Tab-separated table of C-alpha atoms and ligand atoms in Angstrom:
chain	number	residue	atom	x	y	z
G	29	MET	CA	0.000	0.000	0.000
G	30	ALA	CA	1.369	3.397	-0.948
G	31	PHE	CA	1.319	6.322	1.457
G	32	GLU	CA	1.797	9.942	0.593
G	33	LYS	CA	5.341	11.007	1.383
G	34	VAL	CA	5.899	12.673	4.724
G	35	TRP	CA	8.987	14.858	4.594
G	36	LEU	CA	11.438	15.619	7.368
G	37	SER	CA	10.761	19.343	6.901
G	38	SER	CA	9.659	20.835	3.596
G	39	PRO	CA	8.765	24.370	2.472
G	40	THR	CA	5.258	25.608	3.337
G	41	MET	CA	4.090	28.408	1.052
G	42	HIS	CA	1.101	30.639	1.725
G	43	GLY	CA	0.488	32.708	-1.415
G	44	ASP	CA	1.960	36.113	-0.605
G	45	GLU	CA	5.376	34.833	-1.659
G	46	LEU	CA	4.201	34.799	-5.267
G	47	LYS	CA	2.783	38.313	-4.920
G	48	TYR	CA	6.147	39.755	-3.847
G	49	VAL	CA	8.070	37.726	-6.445
G	50	THR	CA	5.677	39.004	-9.119
G	51	GLU	CA	6.166	42.538	-7.833
G	52	ALA	CA	9.911	42.154	-8.283
G	53	TYR	CA	9.314	40.881	-11.814
G	54	GLU	CA	6.847	43.554	-12.841
G	55	THR	CA	8.926	46.429	-11.479
G	56	ASN	CA	12.016	44.817	-13.088
G	57	TRP	CA	13.981	44.703	-9.817
G	58	MET	CA	15.353	41.318	-10.918
G	59	SER	CA	18.565	42.019	-9.094
G	60	THR	CA	20.365	41.989	-5.786
G	61	VAL	CA	18.797	45.388	-5.083
G	62	GLY	CA	15.110	46.087	-4.462
G	63	ALA	CA	12.164	46.663	-2.181
G	64	ASN	CA	11.863	43.040	-0.999
G	65	ILE	CA	15.440	43.047	0.282
G	66	ASN	CA	15.011	46.368	2.092
G	67	GLU	CA	11.735	45.253	3.585
G	68	ILE	CA	12.898	41.865	4.926
G	69	GLU	CA	16.027	43.404	6.451
G	70	LYS	CA	13.823	45.878	8.312
G	71	GLN	CA	11.302	43.236	9.343
G	72	MET	CA	13.912	40.762	10.609
G	73	CYS	CA	15.600	43.443	12.741
G	74	LYS	CA	12.257	44.137	14.355
G	75	LYS	CA	11.313	40.482	14.818
G	76	VAL	CA	14.637	39.286	16.173
G	77	GLY	CA	15.538	42.445	18.029
G	78	CYS	CA	18.836	43.486	16.471
G	79	LYS	CA	19.997	46.756	14.938
G	80	TYR	CA	21.239	45.530	11.553
G	81	ALA	CA	20.364	42.683	9.192
G	82	VAL	CA	22.185	42.046	5.909
G	83	ALA	CA	20.384	39.755	3.448
G	84	LEU	CA	22.775	37.276	1.797
G	85	SER	CA	22.697	34.388	-0.656
G	86	ALA	CA	22.907	31.737	2.082
G	87	GLY	CA	23.307	31.178	5.780
G	88	THR	CA	26.739	29.787	4.967
G	89	ALA	CA	27.672	33.111	3.318
G	90	ALA	CA	26.478	34.905	6.473
G	91	LEU	CA	28.657	32.636	8.613
G	92	HIS	CA	31.623	33.221	6.345
G	93	LEU	CA	31.313	36.991	6.682
G	94	ALA	CA	30.723	36.600	10.443
G	95	VAL	CA	33.966	34.634	10.768
G	96	LYS	CA	35.798	37.329	8.766
G	97	LEU	CA	34.274	40.087	10.893
G	98	ALA	CA	35.404	38.230	14.019
G	99	GLY	CA	38.934	38.568	12.660
G	100	VAL	CA	39.849	34.919	12.104
G	101	LYS	CA	43.216	34.730	10.328
G	102	PRO	CA	45.095	31.787	8.758
G	103	GLY	CA	46.292	29.409	11.460
G	104	ASP	CA	43.965	30.784	14.166
G	105	LYS	CA	42.251	28.130	16.225
G	106	VAL	CA	38.487	28.628	16.613
G	107	PHE	CA	36.213	26.758	19.044
G	108	CYS	CA	33.157	25.328	17.274
G	109	SER	CA	30.046	23.324	18.063
G	110	ASP	CA	30.798	19.672	17.314
G	111	MET	CA	27.427	18.028	16.789
G	112	THR	CA	26.079	20.224	13.989
G	113	PHE	CA	25.780	20.655	10.237
G	114	ASP	CA	29.181	21.168	8.606
G	115	ALA	CA	28.081	24.623	7.366
G	116	THR	CA	28.646	25.815	10.961
G	117	VAL	CA	32.367	25.122	10.761
G	118	ASN	CA	33.417	25.190	7.081
G	119	PRO	CA	33.512	29.030	6.978
G	120	VAL	CA	36.255	28.960	9.621
G	121	VAL	CA	38.338	26.932	7.184
G	122	TYR	CA	37.512	29.301	4.276
G	123	GLU	CA	39.475	31.899	6.246
G	124	GLY	CA	42.326	29.513	6.989
G	125	GLY	CA	41.218	29.011	10.586
G	126	VAL	CA	41.451	25.683	12.399
G	127	PRO	CA	38.253	24.446	14.061
G	128	ILE	CA	38.650	22.874	17.488
G	129	PHE	CA	35.488	20.966	18.332
G	130	ILE	CA	33.773	21.324	21.688
G	131	ASP	CA	31.728	18.375	22.904
G	132	THR	CA	27.956	18.422	23.403
G	133	GLU	CA	25.877	18.322	26.626
G	134	TYR	CA	22.799	16.138	27.221
G	135	ASP	CA	20.462	18.909	28.476
G	136	THR	CA	19.985	20.804	25.173
G	137	TRP	CA	22.239	18.836	22.746
G	138	ASN	CA	24.389	21.927	22.200
G	139	MET	CA	27.925	23.069	23.039
G	140	ASP	CA	28.893	22.050	26.584
G	141	PRO	CA	30.082	25.132	28.543
G	142	VAL	CA	32.116	22.850	30.831
G	143	ALA	CA	33.991	21.419	27.831
G	144	LEU	CA	34.381	24.982	26.512
G	145	GLU	CA	36.053	26.071	29.753
G	146	LYS	CA	38.361	23.024	29.520
G	147	ALA	CA	39.186	24.015	25.940
G	148	PHE	CA	40.375	27.464	27.082
G	149	GLU	CA	42.714	25.717	29.546
G	150	ILE	CA	44.221	23.723	26.666
G	151	TYR	CA	44.128	26.532	24.065
G	152	PRO	CA	44.241	29.816	26.024
G	153	ASP	CA	44.810	32.002	22.940
G	154	VAL	CA	41.534	31.287	21.168
G	155	LYS	CA	39.495	34.434	20.493
G	156	VAL	CA	36.449	33.228	18.517
G	157	VAL	CA	33.714	30.705	19.392
G	158	VAL	CA	31.117	29.537	16.845
G	159	VAL	CA	27.976	28.274	18.594
G	160	ALA	CA	24.964	26.595	16.933
G	161	HIS	CA	21.488	26.023	18.397
G	162	LEU	CA	20.676	22.523	17.233
G	163	TYR	CA	17.271	21.657	15.798
G	164	GLY	CA	15.849	24.964	17.041
G	165	THR	CA	16.734	24.476	20.724
G	166	PRO	CA	18.711	27.283	22.388
G	167	GLY	CA	21.933	26.145	24.049
G	168	LYS	CA	23.207	27.111	27.510
G	169	ILE	CA	23.715	30.691	26.445
G	170	ASP	CA	24.394	32.335	29.825
G	171	GLU	CA	27.057	29.781	30.722
G	172	ILE	CA	28.697	29.912	27.292
G	173	LYS	CA	28.656	33.706	27.292
G	174	SER	CA	30.243	33.909	30.727
G	175	VAL	CA	33.050	31.504	29.726
G	176	CYS	CA	33.656	33.558	26.551
G	177	ASP	CA	33.590	36.872	28.443
G	178	LYS	CA	36.068	35.515	30.970
G	179	HIS	CA	38.511	34.653	28.174
G	180	GLY	CA	37.804	37.696	26.001
G	181	ALA	CA	36.420	35.633	23.114
G	182	VAL	CA	33.873	36.788	20.554
G	183	ILE	CA	30.770	34.663	19.885
G	184	VAL	CA	29.555	33.928	16.360
G	185	GLU	CA	26.045	32.564	16.742
G	186	ASP	CA	24.735	30.082	14.187
G	187	ALA	CA	20.972	30.490	14.558
G	188	ALA	CA	20.307	28.921	11.135
G	189	GLU	CA	18.021	26.278	12.649
G	190	SER	CA	16.578	28.306	15.520
G	191	LEU	CA	14.907	31.386	14.011
G	192	GLY	CA	12.151	32.480	16.399
G	193	ALA	CA	13.457	30.467	19.381
G	194	THR	CA	13.986	32.425	22.599
G	195	TYR	CA	16.219	32.186	25.653
G	196	LYS	CA	15.071	34.201	28.672
G	197	ASP	CA	12.632	35.965	26.328
G	198	ARG	CA	15.382	37.047	23.952
G	199	GLN	CA	15.642	35.693	20.408
G	200	THR	CA	18.526	33.509	19.298
G	201	GLY	CA	20.629	35.398	16.767
G	202	THR	CA	21.150	38.274	19.221
G	203	PHE	CA	23.557	36.706	21.695
G	204	GLY	CA	26.706	36.710	19.589
G	205	LYS	CA	28.519	39.700	18.164
G	206	TYR	CA	27.982	38.463	14.589
G	207	ASN	CA	25.094	36.109	13.992
G	208	CYS	CA	23.573	34.134	11.184
G	209	ILE	CA	20.144	32.852	10.155
G	210	SER	CA	19.190	30.765	7.120
G	211	PHE	CA	16.273	30.638	4.677
G	212	ASN	CA	17.343	27.320	3.139
G	213	GLY	CA	14.477	25.194	1.791
G	214	ASN	CA	14.015	22.993	4.846
G	215	LYS	CA	14.315	25.688	7.524
G	216	ILE	CA	11.331	26.932	9.542
G	217	ILE	CA	10.670	29.694	7.001
G	218	THR	CA	12.365	29.737	3.630
G	219	GLY	CA	13.231	31.769	0.568
G	220	SER	CA	14.160	28.521	-1.244
G	221	SER	CA	17.656	29.660	-0.299
G	222	GLY	CA	19.169	32.682	1.405
G	223	GLY	CA	20.419	33.839	4.766
G	224	MET	CA	21.172	36.882	6.861
G	225	LEU	CA	23.910	38.328	8.996
G	226	LEU	CA	22.512	39.894	12.181
G	227	THR	CA	24.476	42.306	14.330
G	228	ASP	CA	24.234	45.420	16.504
G	229	SER	CA	27.459	46.789	15.029
G	230	GLU	CA	27.048	49.410	12.314
G	231	TRP	CA	30.667	48.891	11.266
G	232	ALA	CA	30.061	45.150	10.825
G	233	ALA	CA	26.841	45.631	8.859
G	234	ASN	CA	28.526	48.101	6.511
G	235	LYS	CA	31.512	45.800	6.029
G	236	ALA	CA	29.223	42.860	5.281
G	237	ARG	CA	27.283	44.908	2.722
G	238	LYS	CA	30.516	45.945	1.046
G	239	TRP	CA	32.195	42.516	1.077
G	240	SER	CA	29.024	40.801	-0.178
G	241	THR	CA	28.871	43.067	-3.247
G	242	GLN	CA	32.464	42.586	-4.473
G	243	SER	CA	33.973	45.203	-2.157
G	244	ARG	CA	33.523	48.203	-4.421
G	245	GLU	CA	35.043	51.391	-3.102
G	246	ASN	CA	33.156	54.666	-3.307
G	247	ALA	CA	34.671	55.748	-6.648
G	248	PRO	CA	33.330	56.519	-10.148
G	249	TRP	CA	34.856	53.292	-11.510
G	250	TYR	CA	35.285	49.786	-10.088
G	251	GLN	CA	37.874	50.438	-7.413
G	252	HIS	CA	38.910	47.597	-5.087
G	253	GLU	CA	40.988	47.739	-1.928
G	254	GLU	CA	39.690	44.566	-0.279
G	255	LEU	CA	38.750	41.049	-1.338
G	256	GLY	CA	35.096	40.874	-2.342
G	257	TYR	CA	32.386	38.246	-2.673
G	258	ASN	CA	29.148	37.872	-4.615
G	259	TYR	CA	27.052	37.022	-1.553
G	260	ARG	CA	24.084	39.410	-1.726
G	261	MET	CA	20.544	38.019	-1.709
G	262	SER	CA	18.424	38.248	-4.860
G	263	ASN	CA	15.348	40.491	-4.704
G	264	VAL	CA	13.336	37.544	-6.078
G	265	ILE	CA	14.401	35.267	-3.205
G	266	ALA	CA	13.729	38.146	-0.814
G	267	GLY	CA	10.172	38.229	-2.171
G	268	VAL	CA	9.668	34.630	-1.044
G	269	VAL	CA	11.137	35.396	2.373
G	270	ARG	CA	8.916	38.495	2.639
G	271	GLY	CA	5.841	36.339	2.079
G	272	GLN	CA	7.021	33.833	4.706
G	273	ILE	CA	7.929	36.130	7.595
G	274	PRO	CA	4.305	36.693	8.757
G	275	TYR	CA	3.932	32.894	9.117
G	276	LEU	CA	6.929	32.220	11.357
G	277	GLU	CA	4.813	32.015	14.519
G	278	GLU	CA	2.276	29.756	12.832
G	279	HIS	CA	5.013	27.382	11.686
G	280	ILE	CA	6.490	27.305	15.188
G	281	ALA	CA	3.069	26.483	16.691
G	282	GLN	CA	2.601	23.639	14.189
G	283	LYS	CA	6.090	22.263	14.874
G	284	LYS	CA	5.498	22.467	18.615
G	285	ALA	CA	2.224	20.553	18.293
G	286	ILE	CA	4.092	17.823	16.374
G	287	TYR	CA	6.781	17.637	19.071
G	288	MET	CA	4.188	17.445	21.856
G	289	ARG	CA	2.238	14.684	20.059
G	290	TYR	CA	5.402	12.594	19.745
G	291	LYS	CA	6.311	13.266	23.352
G	292	GLU	CA	2.908	12.169	24.635
G	293	ALA	CA	2.815	9.121	22.359
G	294	PHE	CA	6.279	7.939	23.436
G	295	LYS	CA	5.880	8.509	27.160
G	296	ASP	CA	5.813	4.776	27.924
G	297	LEU	CA	8.653	3.875	25.556
G	298	PRO	CA	12.323	3.716	26.638
G	299	VAL	CA	13.076	6.968	24.769
G	300	LYS	CA	13.324	10.721	25.355
G	301	MET	CA	12.589	13.604	23.019
G	302	ASN	CA	15.356	16.125	22.227
G	303	PRO	CA	15.427	18.047	25.510
G	304	TYR	CA	15.315	21.778	26.226
G	305	ASP	CA	15.560	24.096	29.209
G	306	GLU	CA	11.840	24.410	29.933
G	307	GLU	CA	12.370	27.160	32.484
G	308	ASN	CA	14.476	29.526	30.400
G	309	SER	CA	13.966	28.715	26.752
G	310	GLU	CA	11.284	28.285	24.132
G	311	PRO	CA	12.608	26.389	21.080
G	312	ASN	CA	11.142	26.811	17.594
G	313	PHE	CA	10.765	22.984	17.489
G	314	TRP	CA	12.198	22.899	13.943
G	315	LEU	CA	12.902	19.154	14.147
G	316	SER	CA	11.467	16.658	16.592
G	317	CYS	CA	14.135	14.155	17.608
G	318	MET	CA	14.351	11.263	20.015
G	319	ILE	CA	17.041	9.306	21.794
G	320	ILE	CA	16.721	5.641	22.740
G	321	ASP	CA	17.644	4.566	26.285
G	322	GLU	CA	20.876	2.554	26.335
G	323	SER	CA	19.009	-0.434	27.766
G	324	ALA	CA	16.671	-0.525	24.723
G	325	MET	CA	19.397	-0.321	22.059
G	326	CYS	CA	19.937	-3.385	19.904
G	327	LYS	CA	23.353	-3.895	18.349
G	328	GLN	CA	24.071	-1.261	15.690
G	329	VAL	CA	27.351	-0.670	13.901
G	330	ARG	CA	28.185	2.180	11.543
G	331	SER	CA	31.237	2.350	9.295
G	332	GLU	CA	32.073	5.477	7.296
G	333	GLN	CA	29.351	4.799	4.715
G	334	ASP	CA	27.367	1.723	5.735
G	335	TYR	CA	25.491	0.348	8.710
G	336	CYS	CA	24.343	-2.927	10.101
G	337	TYR	CA	22.179	-3.859	13.072
G	338	VAL	CA	20.795	-6.958	14.748
G	339	SER	CA	17.056	-6.791	15.463
G	340	GLU	CA	16.116	-7.949	18.916
G	341	ASN	CA	12.828	-8.337	20.830
G	342	GLY	CA	12.055	-5.267	22.922
G	343	LYS	CA	15.008	-3.352	21.471
G	344	THR	CA	15.766	-1.256	18.423
G	345	CYS	CA	18.202	1.369	17.104
G	346	PRO	CA	18.063	4.537	14.996
G	347	GLN	CA	18.981	2.765	11.749
G	348	GLU	CA	16.203	0.206	12.232
G	349	ILE	CA	13.634	2.940	12.932
G	350	LEU	CA	14.832	4.928	9.911
G	351	ASP	CA	14.449	1.816	7.731
G	352	LYS	CA	10.910	1.243	9.032
G	353	LEU	CA	10.011	4.874	8.371
G	354	THR	CA	11.334	4.610	4.815
G	355	GLU	CA	9.059	1.592	4.285
G	356	ILE	CA	6.007	3.786	4.909
G	357	ASN	CA	7.407	6.647	2.818
G	358	ALA	CA	8.231	8.842	5.819
G	359	GLU	CA	11.528	10.716	5.986
G	360	GLY	CA	13.605	10.646	9.159
G	361	ARG	CA	17.318	11.440	9.472
G	362	PRO	CA	20.243	10.475	11.650
G	363	ILE	CA	21.455	13.088	14.126
G	364	TRP	CA	24.231	15.297	12.679
G	365	LYS	CA	27.337	13.152	12.815
G	366	PRO	CA	29.793	15.011	15.063
G	367	MET	CA	32.412	17.046	13.231
G	368	HIS	CA	35.330	15.497	15.122
G	369	MET	CA	34.353	12.143	13.580
G	370	GLN	CA	34.189	13.461	10.004
G	371	PRO	CA	37.123	12.307	7.862
G	372	ILE	CA	37.751	15.898	6.721
G	373	TYR	CA	38.207	17.032	10.360
G	374	ARG	CA	39.887	13.930	11.724
G	375	MET	CA	43.090	15.798	12.601
G	376	ASN	CA	41.350	18.722	14.348
G	377	GLY	CA	41.254	19.083	18.104
G	378	PHE	CA	38.286	17.836	20.109
G	379	VAL	CA	37.642	18.737	23.732
G	380	THR	CA	35.197	17.010	26.114
G	381	LYS	CA	34.367	18.023	29.673
G	382	TYR	CA	37.207	15.702	30.731
G	383	GLY	CA	39.792	17.415	28.539
G	384	ASN	CA	41.443	16.441	25.266
G	385	GLY	CA	38.971	14.073	23.573
G	386	ARG	CA	41.553	12.840	21.106
G	387	ALA	CA	43.604	11.478	23.985
G	388	GLN	CA	40.715	9.515	25.473
G	389	THR	CA	41.177	5.996	24.171
G	390	ASN	CA	37.585	4.876	24.712
G	391	ALA	CA	36.040	8.081	23.354
G	392	TYR	CA	34.342	6.396	20.432
G	393	ILE	CA	32.799	3.388	22.110
G	394	GLN	CA	29.097	3.263	21.374
G	395	GLY	CA	27.029	4.275	24.373
G	396	GLY	CA	30.161	5.511	26.117
G	397	ALA	CA	29.555	8.580	28.230
G	398	ILE	CA	32.819	10.383	27.461
G	399	ASP	CA	32.090	11.447	23.897
G	400	ILE	CA	28.559	12.775	24.329
G	401	GLY	CA	28.135	13.843	20.698
G	402	MET	CA	28.879	10.329	19.455
G	403	ASP	CA	26.550	8.884	22.092
G	404	ILE	CA	23.657	11.063	20.883
G	405	PHE	CA	24.547	10.268	17.260
G	406	SER	CA	24.489	6.543	18.071
G	407	ARG	CA	21.201	6.496	19.968
G	408	GLY	CA	19.289	9.433	18.481
G	409	LEU	CA	17.407	10.296	15.302
G	410	CYS	CA	15.353	13.093	13.724
G	411	LEU	CA	11.685	12.242	13.219
G	412	PRO	CA	9.458	13.363	10.353
G	413	SER	CA	8.668	16.959	11.395
G	414	ASP	CA	6.945	18.497	8.420
G	415	ASN	CA	4.377	21.066	9.491
G	416	LYS	CA	1.971	19.844	6.799
G	417	MET	CA	1.916	16.325	8.291
G	418	THR	CA	-1.641	15.398	9.329
G	419	PRO	CA	-2.413	13.885	12.767
G	420	GLU	CA	-3.371	10.676	10.914
G	421	GLN	CA	0.021	10.525	9.206
G	422	GLN	CA	1.768	11.204	12.507
G	423	ASP	CA	-0.274	8.454	14.208
G	424	ARG	CA	0.913	6.017	11.559
G	425	ILE	CA	4.530	7.069	12.120
G	426	ILE	CA	4.116	6.703	15.882
G	427	GLU	CA	2.616	3.244	15.452
G	428	VAL	CA	5.537	2.106	13.279
G	429	ILE	CA	8.066	3.407	15.820
G	430	LYS	CA	6.260	1.740	18.728
G	431	ARG	CA	6.334	-1.554	16.858
G	432	CYS	CA	10.134	-1.326	16.645
G	433	PHE	CA	10.252	-1.693	20.440
G	434	GLU	CA	8.100	-4.853	20.517
V	520	LIG	C1	21.169	25.217	7.326
V	520	LIG	C2	22.277	25.460	8.232
V	520	LIG	C3	23.324	26.336	7.893
V	520	LIG	C4	23.548	26.909	6.544
V	520	LIG	O1	22.538	27.587	5.986
V	520	LIG	P1	22.438	27.683	4.372
V	520	LIG	O2	21.446	28.793	4.195
V	520	LIG	O3	21.940	26.359	3.908
V	520	LIG	O4	23.763	28.015	3.822
V	520	LIG	C5	24.286	26.595	8.848
V	520	LIG	N1	24.262	26.016	10.049
V	520	LIG	C6	23.291	25.153	10.411
V	520	LIG	C7	23.324	24.575	11.781
V	520	LIG	C8	22.286	24.821	9.500
V	520	LIG	O5	21.365	23.928	9.853
């Protein structure tokens, strides 16, 4: 029997997007200049609560400019979230920097401030920290900020997944000095692509505008004193984003309802949902995730590109659940594989709350408590979280997951 595909997280259009795109077309502002760009920059400043927003071609472009603004130079070590999408850390390398990965904590699945403090003991000269808020859940911002302040380090905040999430009533994307959001196709609101740099620094906003438009000097001809990039957002893309912005809260409410339905349905299973600080933070619930108790994990082995597991009564594993979801045409996803375990970053430093993670011989043992990122990767998965999923479709997904534990 065929079921309609349920996506992990797909774009949800509302109609106004087309109106603003058409406006761009009819006024012939088919360019990286235009009313849609101006409007969304203004609207995002107001929504997020920052002074300046610079619309760019991608969140990755925003992170690249953020890393440049933070002053990362070739050879500089930079502390980075470890369990995240590689777009968080690649921009450090674009500038010749060397990412040092900071392990994850269990309370929010984000950068562990205790491991961060340890990292400053090992690498006291580091001046930049790139922090992501995974799956829309704010990290331990106060603790991370106080460690960074103590060591005089600048925060670059990767809020690509967490637009609209708050920590102590303040939006993510306002806690770092240079911050990034994304309008990639699967994010909570989308332009099909696109991103923004957010900052309170006028100097930084002006620099980002200049760098993103090929670094033209104020001269009658094309005069260049600095390296430039073609990173500005298109006015057509900005039209899509402009149509989406009024629906951010609605999307968050839908995503939260999905999360709460999973949570309720799984309350008697040996699993937990991706956790958050219920007292201080309100996630945007971009992706619902779960983690299987160690006692309910069947044997699962992953090589660099393949996996294998042994089904067992009463037990399961992420790869088995993902296979079962695929059978009913529902899209799940493994947790982001930690950066310190990626072949491209195999030689980079990795710090856990116990110190140098590379020196810990049992750091990679499945279910081991030392390498928390790998533990969450081993036992966790992202569930279908599309805001257009019907309760009936979600019930079917829940039923299939429950059966994995029988
Ligand atoms: C999506 C994403 C990005 C990059 O955004 P793009 O707009 O796709 O370039 C960066 N960091 C994280 C954590 C993301 O999920």
